[in-house]
Amino acid sequence: MLVLVLNAGSSSLKYQLINATTKDVVATGLVERIGIDGILKHEVSKNKKLDFEIDMPTHKEAIELVLKTLTDSETKVINSIDEIDAIGHRVVHGGEYFNSSTIVDEKVIKKIEKLIPLAPLHNPANILGIKICQELMPKTPNVAVFDTAFHQTMPEENFLYAVPHEDYTEHHLRKYGFHGTSHFYVSQEAIKLLGKKKSSKIVVCHLGNGSSICAVKDGKSISTSMGLTPLEGLVMGTRSGDIDAGVIPYLMEKKDMDGHQIIDYLNKKSGLLGLSGISSDLREIIKASQDGDKRATVAIELICNRIKKYLCAYAGLLGGVDAVCFTAGIGENSDLIREKVCNGLDFMGIEIDKNKNKIRSAENREINKSTSKTKIYVIPTNEEFVIAQDTYKLVKGK
Ligand code: ADP
């Protein structure tokens, strides 16, 4: 079964065509700058790539171009769009409506629309992606896979904010958590590596531009660092993560900002970028720190301390940890961050092997010392694979 996996952002569109039966990735690509000008990067294999710039005023032209590239270009992989059996869409916010992936119908779209106030930047683009596919491929089923769904197993004591209860019941104010498909995939891989133990206690550190950490007990999310929105928790590329809410009125007065400006400041101007004044990209911060930049050095220590704080808190909630997993751009590639996070945690059975940690690989790997009570894994995430699998199961089951 061929599944087209789509991740529609506000001005971008990531796609993969996956053979869900063999698990092979047939083609992959990225469209950027939709509504500005338009760039498409398409890849079938290392030697079969296509890059071009073409005007894409809306997502419709972008999806049309993707379909044309798949079916009618020098790098075509199928003869007709009818060969695509189903489309799996990444949808950021599923609120409390969705605790698993679902086949899209009008009712589902209405619910995703209702959740726009909770994800104003993401859900509208996701809905657009679904509607355009319905228009261009009316016979092909669409499946929505939610970033929040995996965390719907969190118990109330871990998802409620300590505010008046009616704001949860009336306004849905609570922690939802994100990166669910990644936390699910990585924790499932870790369970396999642990030898499919009946009960398992796993902490997944998804460290990328956006970062979150998740406590997974027996395969289920019991707590996660992101909240009502993806701003809470770890320090990220441009997001502050946890901050005293008292900062908001303080900044309003000191810098004459309104609520929108403060959210923009905390989401886009803070984190690594704000701390270092250099970049939101960790590689640049590491280089600056090696060149003697003090702010860059403090930024690195600060992000690691925040991760460590959550890791230890989650070890407490879980009552121990069988495996700590690192994933996403930073988690998979930065031995420095992994080492700093694990350093000093020998007392709780987390002992990193510095040499194993330095080995670069695209495979799942173990980087703990043989004496370590807790396994430390690097597990490359694969959200597209989860979306393709869920889509396959739902459409096949139908
Ligand atoms: P996104 O959340 O946008 O998907 P990614 O998961 O791609 O982000 O992660 C991007 C982050 O990974 C950037 O901060 C980048 O600097 C970092 N990164 C990638 N490779 C390395 C590396 N070799 N060393 C340190 N950081 C890296």
Short mmCIF file of C-alpha atoms and ligand atoms in Angstrom, two decimals:
data_model
loop_
_atom_site.label_atom_id
_atom_site.label_comp_id
_atom_site.label_asym_id
_atom_site.label_seq_id
_atom_site.Cartn_x
_atom_site.Cartn_y
_atom_site.Cartn_z
CA MET A 1 0.00 0.00 0.00
CA LEU A 2 1.43 3.39 -1.03
CA VAL A 3 0.86 6.13 1.52
CA LEU A 4 1.60 9.80 0.90
CA VAL A 5 2.59 11.40 4.21
CA LEU A 6 2.01 15.15 4.34
CA ASN A 7 3.13 17.65 6.94
CA ALA A 8 1.68 21.02 5.97
CA GLY A 9 3.09 24.03 7.81
CA SER A 10 2.13 27.68 7.38
CA SER A 11 4.57 28.25 4.50
CA SER A 12 6.06 24.81 4.02
CA LEU A 13 5.06 21.29 3.10
CA LYS A 14 7.07 18.16 3.88
CA TYR A 15 6.13 14.94 2.13
CA GLN A 16 7.14 11.31 1.86
CA LEU A 17 5.74 8.59 -0.33
CA ILE A 18 6.07 5.38 1.68
CA ASN A 19 5.35 1.80 0.79
CA ALA A 20 3.62 0.92 4.07
CA THR A 21 3.80 -2.81 3.32
CA THR A 22 7.56 -2.99 2.72
CA LYS A 23 8.32 0.13 4.83
CA ASP A 24 10.40 1.56 1.93
CA VAL A 25 10.55 5.31 1.41
CA VAL A 26 9.83 5.76 -2.30
CA ALA A 27 10.39 9.53 -2.47
CA THR A 28 10.73 12.39 -0.06
CA GLY A 29 10.74 16.15 -0.33
CA LEU A 30 10.13 19.59 1.00
CA VAL A 31 8.37 22.63 -0.40
CA GLU A 32 9.32 25.92 1.21
CA ARG A 33 8.37 29.58 0.91
CA ILE A 34 4.75 28.89 -0.14
CA GLY A 35 3.04 32.26 -0.62
CA ILE A 36 6.40 34.04 -0.90
CA ASP A 37 7.97 32.51 -4.03
CA GLY A 38 8.44 28.73 -3.86
CA ILE A 39 11.23 26.15 -3.69
CA LEU A 40 10.83 22.38 -4.08
CA LYS A 41 13.49 19.86 -3.06
CA HIS A 42 12.63 16.33 -4.14
CA GLU A 43 14.67 13.20 -3.54
CA VAL A 44 14.17 9.64 -4.75
CA SER A 45 17.67 8.44 -3.88
CA LYS A 46 21.12 9.96 -3.31
CA ASN A 47 21.73 10.21 -7.07
CA LYS A 48 18.19 11.04 -8.05
CA LYS A 49 17.35 14.50 -6.77
CA LEU A 50 15.45 17.46 -8.14
CA ASP A 51 15.54 21.06 -6.98
CA PHE A 52 13.60 23.88 -8.49
CA GLU A 53 12.11 27.27 -7.84
CA ILE A 54 8.62 28.00 -9.07
CA ASP A 55 5.90 30.40 -7.93
CA MET A 56 3.56 28.78 -5.41
CA PRO A 57 1.02 31.36 -4.25
CA THR A 58 -0.91 28.86 -2.10
CA HIS A 59 -0.72 25.32 -0.68
CA LYS A 60 -2.87 24.14 -3.59
CA GLU A 61 -0.14 24.87 -6.16
CA ALA A 62 2.39 23.29 -3.78
CA ILE A 63 0.45 20.00 -3.47
CA GLU A 64 -0.27 19.97 -7.22
CA LEU A 65 3.45 20.35 -7.85
CA VAL A 66 4.29 17.52 -5.45
CA LEU A 67 1.81 15.22 -7.23
CA LYS A 68 3.19 16.24 -10.63
CA THR A 69 6.75 15.61 -9.47
CA LEU A 70 5.79 12.14 -8.23
CA THR A 71 3.98 11.20 -11.45
CA ASP A 72 5.42 13.24 -14.28
CA SER A 73 9.03 14.32 -14.03
CA GLU A 74 12.46 12.89 -14.75
CA THR A 75 12.38 11.56 -11.20
CA LYS A 76 8.83 10.20 -11.32
CA VAL A 77 8.16 7.18 -9.11
CA ILE A 78 4.55 6.37 -10.05
CA ASN A 79 2.56 6.67 -13.27
CA SER A 80 -0.60 8.15 -11.85
CA ILE A 81 -1.92 9.61 -8.60
CA ASP A 82 -4.41 6.73 -8.54
CA GLU A 83 -1.50 4.56 -7.35
CA ILE A 84 -1.52 6.47 -4.03
CA ASP A 85 -3.75 4.35 -1.78
CA ALA A 86 -4.09 6.78 1.13
CA ILE A 87 -2.81 10.07 2.51
CA GLY A 88 -1.62 10.46 6.10
CA HIS A 89 -1.63 13.99 7.46
CA ARG A 90 0.30 15.24 10.46
CA VAL A 91 -2.12 17.33 12.50
CA VAL A 92 -0.63 19.26 15.40
CA HIS A 93 -3.56 19.63 17.81
CA GLY A 94 -6.16 16.96 18.44
CA GLY A 95 -7.19 18.37 21.82
CA GLU A 96 -9.24 15.97 23.94
CA TYR A 97 -11.21 14.82 20.88
CA PHE A 98 -8.56 12.46 19.57
CA ASN A 99 -6.54 9.90 21.52
CA SER A 100 -5.50 8.09 18.34
CA SER A 101 -5.28 8.60 14.59
CA THR A 102 -8.51 8.71 12.63
CA ILE A 103 -9.90 8.52 9.09
CA VAL A 104 -10.93 12.03 8.04
CA ASP A 105 -14.58 12.88 7.42
CA GLU A 106 -16.54 16.13 7.73
CA LYS A 107 -17.03 15.65 11.49
CA VAL A 108 -13.29 15.17 12.01
CA ILE A 109 -12.51 18.34 10.04
CA LYS A 110 -15.05 20.28 12.14
CA LYS A 111 -13.33 19.12 15.35
CA ILE A 112 -9.85 20.04 14.05
CA GLU A 113 -11.30 23.45 13.14
CA LYS A 114 -12.71 23.87 16.64
CA LEU A 115 -9.19 23.38 17.98
CA ILE A 116 -7.72 26.27 15.98
CA PRO A 117 -7.65 28.60 19.04
CA LEU A 118 -5.31 26.08 20.70
CA ALA A 119 -2.96 25.85 17.69
CA PRO A 120 -3.52 28.98 15.60
CA LEU A 121 -0.32 28.60 13.58
CA HIS A 122 -0.57 24.89 12.81
CA ASN A 123 -4.12 23.52 12.61
CA PRO A 124 -5.27 25.88 9.81
CA ALA A 125 -2.39 24.73 7.57
CA ASN A 126 -3.10 21.07 8.44
CA ILE A 127 -6.79 21.48 7.54
CA LEU A 128 -5.84 23.19 4.29
CA GLY A 129 -3.59 20.23 3.39
CA ILE A 130 -6.48 17.80 4.01
CA LYS A 131 -9.05 19.83 2.05
CA ILE A 132 -6.76 20.26 -0.96
CA CYS A 133 -6.09 16.51 -1.05
CA GLN A 134 -9.84 15.83 -0.88
CA GLU A 135 -10.29 18.15 -3.85
CA LEU A 136 -7.39 16.83 -5.94
CA MET A 137 -7.83 13.13 -5.07
CA PRO A 138 -11.52 12.74 -4.18
CA LYS A 139 -11.41 8.92 -4.08
CA THR A 140 -8.34 8.60 -1.85
CA PRO A 141 -8.90 8.27 1.92
CA ASN A 142 -7.23 10.78 4.26
CA VAL A 143 -6.05 9.96 7.77
CA ALA A 144 -5.21 12.50 10.49
CA VAL A 145 -2.37 11.65 12.89
CA PHE A 146 -2.16 13.98 15.87
CA ASP A 147 0.91 15.27 17.73
CA THR A 148 -1.12 15.38 20.93
CA ALA A 149 -2.83 11.95 20.77
CA PHE A 150 -0.08 9.91 22.46
CA HIS A 151 -0.24 12.15 25.55
CA GLN A 152 -3.99 11.65 26.09
CA THR A 153 -3.08 8.86 28.52
CA MET A 154 -1.61 11.38 31.00
CA PRO A 155 -3.48 11.28 34.31
CA GLU A 156 -5.28 14.40 35.53
CA GLU A 157 -2.69 15.06 38.22
CA ASN A 158 -0.09 15.41 35.47
CA PHE A 159 -2.07 17.35 32.87
CA LEU A 160 -4.03 19.87 34.95
CA TYR A 161 -2.64 23.31 35.71
CA ALA A 162 -3.22 24.44 39.29
CA VAL A 163 -5.76 27.10 38.33
CA PRO A 164 -9.53 27.30 39.01
CA HIS A 165 -11.01 24.04 37.76
CA GLU A 166 -13.76 25.65 35.66
CA ASP A 167 -11.11 26.96 33.28
CA TYR A 168 -10.35 23.36 32.42
CA THR A 169 -13.99 22.31 32.10
CA GLU A 170 -15.14 25.45 30.28
CA HIS A 171 -12.07 26.57 28.35
CA HIS A 172 -10.09 23.33 27.94
CA LEU A 173 -7.12 24.87 29.77
CA ARG A 174 -4.72 21.98 30.42
CA LYS A 175 -1.45 20.47 29.30
CA TYR A 176 -1.76 18.59 25.99
CA GLY A 177 1.87 17.90 25.04
CA PHE A 178 3.27 17.57 21.52
CA HIS A 179 5.81 15.50 19.50
CA GLY A 180 3.55 12.54 20.36
CA THR A 181 4.33 10.52 17.22
CA SER A 182 8.05 10.86 17.94
CA HIS A 183 7.73 9.96 21.64
CA PHE A 184 5.59 6.98 20.66
CA TYR A 185 7.99 5.75 17.96
CA VAL A 186 11.13 6.15 20.08
CA SER A 187 9.61 4.57 23.20
CA GLN A 188 8.39 1.59 21.12
CA GLU A 189 11.89 1.14 19.69
CA ALA A 190 13.32 1.35 23.22
CA ILE A 191 10.88 -1.30 24.46
CA LYS A 192 12.11 -3.59 21.66
CA LEU A 193 15.76 -2.89 22.61
CA LEU A 194 14.97 -3.63 26.26
CA GLY A 195 13.74 -7.06 25.19
CA LYS A 196 10.00 -6.25 25.27
CA LYS A 197 9.80 -6.26 29.05
CA LYS A 198 6.23 -6.48 30.33
CA SER A 199 6.60 -3.27 32.28
CA SER A 200 8.96 -0.49 31.28
CA LYS A 201 9.97 2.97 32.47
CA ILE A 202 11.36 5.14 29.71
CA VAL A 203 12.27 8.81 29.38
CA VAL A 204 12.39 10.13 25.81
CA CYS A 205 14.33 13.36 25.17
CA HIS A 206 13.22 14.77 21.80
CA LEU A 207 15.78 17.54 21.31
CA GLY A 208 15.48 19.50 18.08
CA ASN A 209 14.62 23.05 17.20
CA GLY A 210 11.52 22.37 19.23
CA SER A 211 12.25 20.12 22.19
CA SER A 212 10.21 18.11 24.66
CA ILE A 213 10.71 15.28 27.09
CA CYS A 214 8.27 12.54 27.98
CA ALA A 215 7.88 9.96 30.74
CA VAL A 216 6.57 6.71 29.25
CA LYS A 217 5.33 3.96 31.55
CA ASP A 218 4.47 0.58 30.02
CA GLY A 219 4.30 2.22 26.59
CA LYS A 220 2.01 5.06 27.70
CA SER A 221 2.79 8.76 28.15
CA ILE A 222 2.29 9.74 31.79
CA SER A 223 3.84 13.21 31.68
CA THR A 224 5.44 15.53 29.16
CA SER A 225 7.14 18.91 29.23
CA MET A 226 5.15 20.82 26.59
CA GLY A 227 1.81 22.19 27.72
CA LEU A 228 -1.28 23.93 26.39
CA THR A 229 1.04 25.09 23.60
CA PRO A 230 4.53 23.98 22.53
CA LEU A 231 6.09 26.85 24.52
CA GLU A 232 6.31 25.14 27.90
CA GLY A 233 9.16 22.99 29.19
CA LEU A 234 12.67 22.72 27.77
CA VAL A 235 14.68 25.63 26.40
CA MET A 236 14.45 25.45 22.58
CA GLY A 237 15.93 27.14 19.50
CA THR A 238 13.86 30.30 19.90
CA ARG A 239 11.40 29.36 22.70
CA SER A 240 12.03 30.11 26.36
CA GLY A 241 10.39 26.97 27.76
CA ASP A 242 9.29 27.23 31.42
CA ILE A 243 9.12 30.77 32.72
CA ASP A 244 7.51 32.54 35.70
CA ALA A 245 4.12 33.86 34.50
CA GLY A 246 4.99 37.02 36.43
CA VAL A 247 7.42 37.83 33.60
CA ILE A 248 4.45 38.73 31.40
CA PRO A 249 3.04 41.77 33.28
CA TYR A 250 6.61 42.80 34.15
CA LEU A 251 7.58 42.93 30.46
CA MET A 252 4.28 44.57 29.55
CA GLU A 253 5.21 47.45 31.79
CA LYS A 254 8.98 47.63 31.23
CA LYS A 255 8.94 47.23 27.45
CA ASP A 256 5.43 48.52 26.73
CA MET A 257 4.46 45.23 25.10
CA ASP A 258 1.01 43.73 24.59
CA GLY A 259 0.12 40.05 25.02
CA HIS A 260 0.76 39.17 21.36
CA GLN A 261 4.18 40.82 21.44
CA ILE A 262 5.15 38.92 24.57
CA ILE A 263 4.11 35.57 23.12
CA ASP A 264 6.10 36.43 20.00
CA TYR A 265 9.09 37.35 22.21
CA LEU A 266 8.87 34.08 24.15
CA ASN A 267 8.28 31.92 21.04
CA LYS A 268 10.56 33.51 18.47
CA LYS A 269 13.18 35.65 20.19
CA SER A 270 14.07 33.62 23.27
CA GLY A 271 15.66 30.21 23.87
CA LEU A 272 19.14 29.62 22.43
CA LEU A 273 18.77 32.65 20.16
CA GLY A 274 17.88 35.05 22.95
CA LEU A 275 20.42 33.67 25.40
CA SER A 276 23.35 33.66 22.98
CA GLY A 277 22.47 36.59 20.72
CA ILE A 278 24.07 34.47 17.99
CA SER A 279 21.70 31.89 16.56
CA SER A 280 18.94 29.41 17.31
CA ASP A 281 21.10 26.69 15.75
CA LEU A 282 23.00 24.71 18.36
CA ARG A 283 25.91 24.00 16.00
CA GLU A 284 26.66 27.72 15.81
CA ILE A 285 26.40 28.12 19.57
CA ILE A 286 28.81 25.24 20.15
CA LYS A 287 31.28 26.80 17.72
CA ALA A 288 31.00 30.21 19.40
CA SER A 289 31.51 28.61 22.81
CA GLN A 290 34.63 26.81 21.54
CA ASP A 291 35.85 30.22 20.30
CA GLY A 292 35.47 31.61 23.83
CA ASP A 293 32.03 33.24 23.73
CA LYS A 294 30.80 33.23 27.36
CA ARG A 295 27.09 33.71 26.60
CA ALA A 296 27.18 30.76 24.23
CA THR A 297 28.78 28.61 26.94
CA VAL A 298 26.14 29.61 29.48
CA ALA A 299 23.38 28.90 26.92
CA ILE A 300 24.67 25.35 26.45
CA GLU A 301 24.89 24.74 30.22
CA LEU A 302 21.42 26.20 30.71
CA ILE A 303 19.67 24.00 28.12
CA CYS A 304 21.41 20.91 29.52
CA ASN A 305 20.46 21.76 33.10
CA ARG A 306 16.81 22.15 32.08
CA ILE A 307 16.84 18.74 30.37
CA LYS A 308 18.56 17.19 33.39
CA LYS A 309 15.98 18.72 35.74
CA TYR A 310 13.09 17.15 33.79
CA LEU A 311 14.92 13.86 33.38
CA CYS A 312 15.38 13.54 37.14
CA ALA A 313 11.82 14.67 37.84
CA TYR A 314 10.49 12.05 35.43
CA ALA A 315 12.71 9.36 36.95
CA GLY A 316 10.98 10.25 40.22
CA LEU A 317 7.49 10.08 38.71
CA LEU A 318 8.27 6.75 37.06
CA GLY A 319 9.93 5.34 40.18
CA GLY A 320 13.15 4.61 38.28
CA VAL A 321 14.20 4.50 34.64
CA ASP A 322 15.00 1.48 32.44
CA ALA A 323 16.07 3.61 29.49
CA VAL A 324 16.82 7.23 28.65
CA CYS A 325 16.47 7.88 24.91
CA PHE A 326 17.86 10.75 22.87
CA THR A 327 16.31 11.68 19.53
CA ALA A 328 15.81 14.49 16.91
CA GLY A 329 18.45 16.87 15.48
CA ILE A 330 20.28 17.59 18.73
CA GLY A 331 19.55 14.31 20.51
CA GLU A 332 20.75 12.23 17.55
CA ASN A 333 23.78 14.33 16.61
CA SER A 334 25.21 16.13 19.61
CA ASP A 335 27.42 13.93 21.78
CA LEU A 336 28.26 17.07 23.78
CA ILE A 337 24.66 17.65 24.89
CA ARG A 338 24.08 13.94 25.63
CA GLU A 339 27.22 13.83 27.75
CA LYS A 340 26.40 17.00 29.67
CA VAL A 341 22.83 15.84 30.37
CA CYS A 342 23.99 12.46 31.70
CA ASN A 343 27.04 13.73 33.60
CA GLY A 344 26.69 13.45 37.36
CA LEU A 345 23.71 11.10 37.22
CA ASP A 346 25.74 8.00 38.14
CA PHE A 347 24.11 8.19 41.59
CA MET A 348 20.80 7.19 39.98
CA GLY A 349 22.30 4.48 37.78
CA ILE A 350 22.75 6.56 34.61
CA GLU A 351 26.34 6.07 33.40
CA ILE A 352 27.26 7.23 29.92
CA ASP A 353 30.15 5.64 28.00
CA LYS A 354 32.03 8.62 26.57
CA ASN A 355 33.60 6.66 23.72
CA LYS A 356 30.38 4.95 22.61
CA ASN A 357 28.66 8.33 22.84
CA LYS A 358 31.08 9.82 20.31
CA ILE A 359 30.41 7.22 17.60
CA ARG A 360 28.25 8.69 14.83
CA SER A 361 25.61 6.51 13.22
CA ALA A 362 22.13 6.67 11.75
CA GLU A 363 21.15 3.45 13.56
CA ASN A 364 19.61 2.84 16.98
CA ARG A 365 22.49 2.51 19.45
CA GLU A 366 23.33 1.99 23.12
CA ILE A 367 25.76 4.50 24.66
CA ASN A 368 25.79 3.53 28.35
CA LYS A 369 28.63 1.83 30.24
CA SER A 370 28.20 -1.89 30.79
CA THR A 371 27.82 -1.17 34.54
CA SER A 372 24.99 1.34 34.02
CA LYS A 373 21.69 0.26 35.60
CA THR A 374 19.84 2.43 33.10
CA LYS A 375 20.27 1.97 29.36
CA ILE A 376 21.04 5.10 27.39
CA TYR A 377 19.93 4.91 23.75
CA VAL A 378 20.22 7.13 20.70
CA ILE A 379 17.19 6.36 18.55
CA PRO A 380 16.67 8.31 15.30
CA THR A 381 13.04 9.36 15.25
CA ASN A 382 10.72 8.52 12.35
CA GLU A 383 7.43 10.37 12.60
CA GLU A 384 6.60 9.77 8.93
CA PHE A 385 6.83 6.03 9.46
CA VAL A 386 4.30 6.21 12.33
CA ILE A 387 1.95 8.30 10.17
CA ALA A 388 2.27 5.81 7.27
CA GLN A 389 1.68 2.83 9.58
CA ASP A 390 -1.39 4.37 11.26
CA THR A 391 -2.78 5.33 7.86
CA TYR A 392 -2.17 1.84 6.51
CA LYS A 393 -3.83 0.14 9.51
CA LEU A 394 -6.90 2.40 9.48
CA VAL A 395 -7.45 2.25 5.72
CA LYS A 396 -6.83 -1.52 5.56
CA GLY A 397 -9.19 -2.05 8.50
CA LYS A 398 -11.90 -0.08 6.75
P1 ADP B 1 13.08 20.53 14.09
O1 ADP B 1 12.51 20.65 15.46
O2 ADP B 1 12.99 21.80 13.29
O3 ADP B 1 12.66 19.29 13.35
P2 ADP B 1 15.67 19.20 14.19
O4 ADP B 1 15.21 17.99 14.87
O5 ADP B 1 16.09 19.10 12.76
O6 ADP B 1 14.66 20.39 14.34
O7 ADP B 1 16.93 19.77 15.04
C1 ADP B 1 17.58 20.96 14.70
C2 ADP B 1 18.67 21.19 15.73
O8 ADP B 1 19.62 20.12 15.68
C3 ADP B 1 19.46 22.48 15.47
O9 ADP B 1 19.64 23.21 16.67
C4 ADP B 1 20.81 21.96 15.01
O10 ADP B 1 21.85 22.82 15.34
C5 ADP B 1 20.91 20.67 15.79
N1 ADP B 1 21.95 19.79 15.23
C6 ADP B 1 21.94 19.11 14.07
N2 ADP B 1 23.13 18.47 13.90
C7 ADP B 1 23.89 18.75 14.98
C8 ADP B 1 25.22 18.40 15.41
N3 ADP B 1 25.98 17.63 14.68
N4 ADP B 1 25.64 18.90 16.59
C9 ADP B 1 24.87 19.71 17.33
N5 ADP B 1 23.63 20.06 17.00
C10 ADP B 1 23.14 19.61 15.83
#
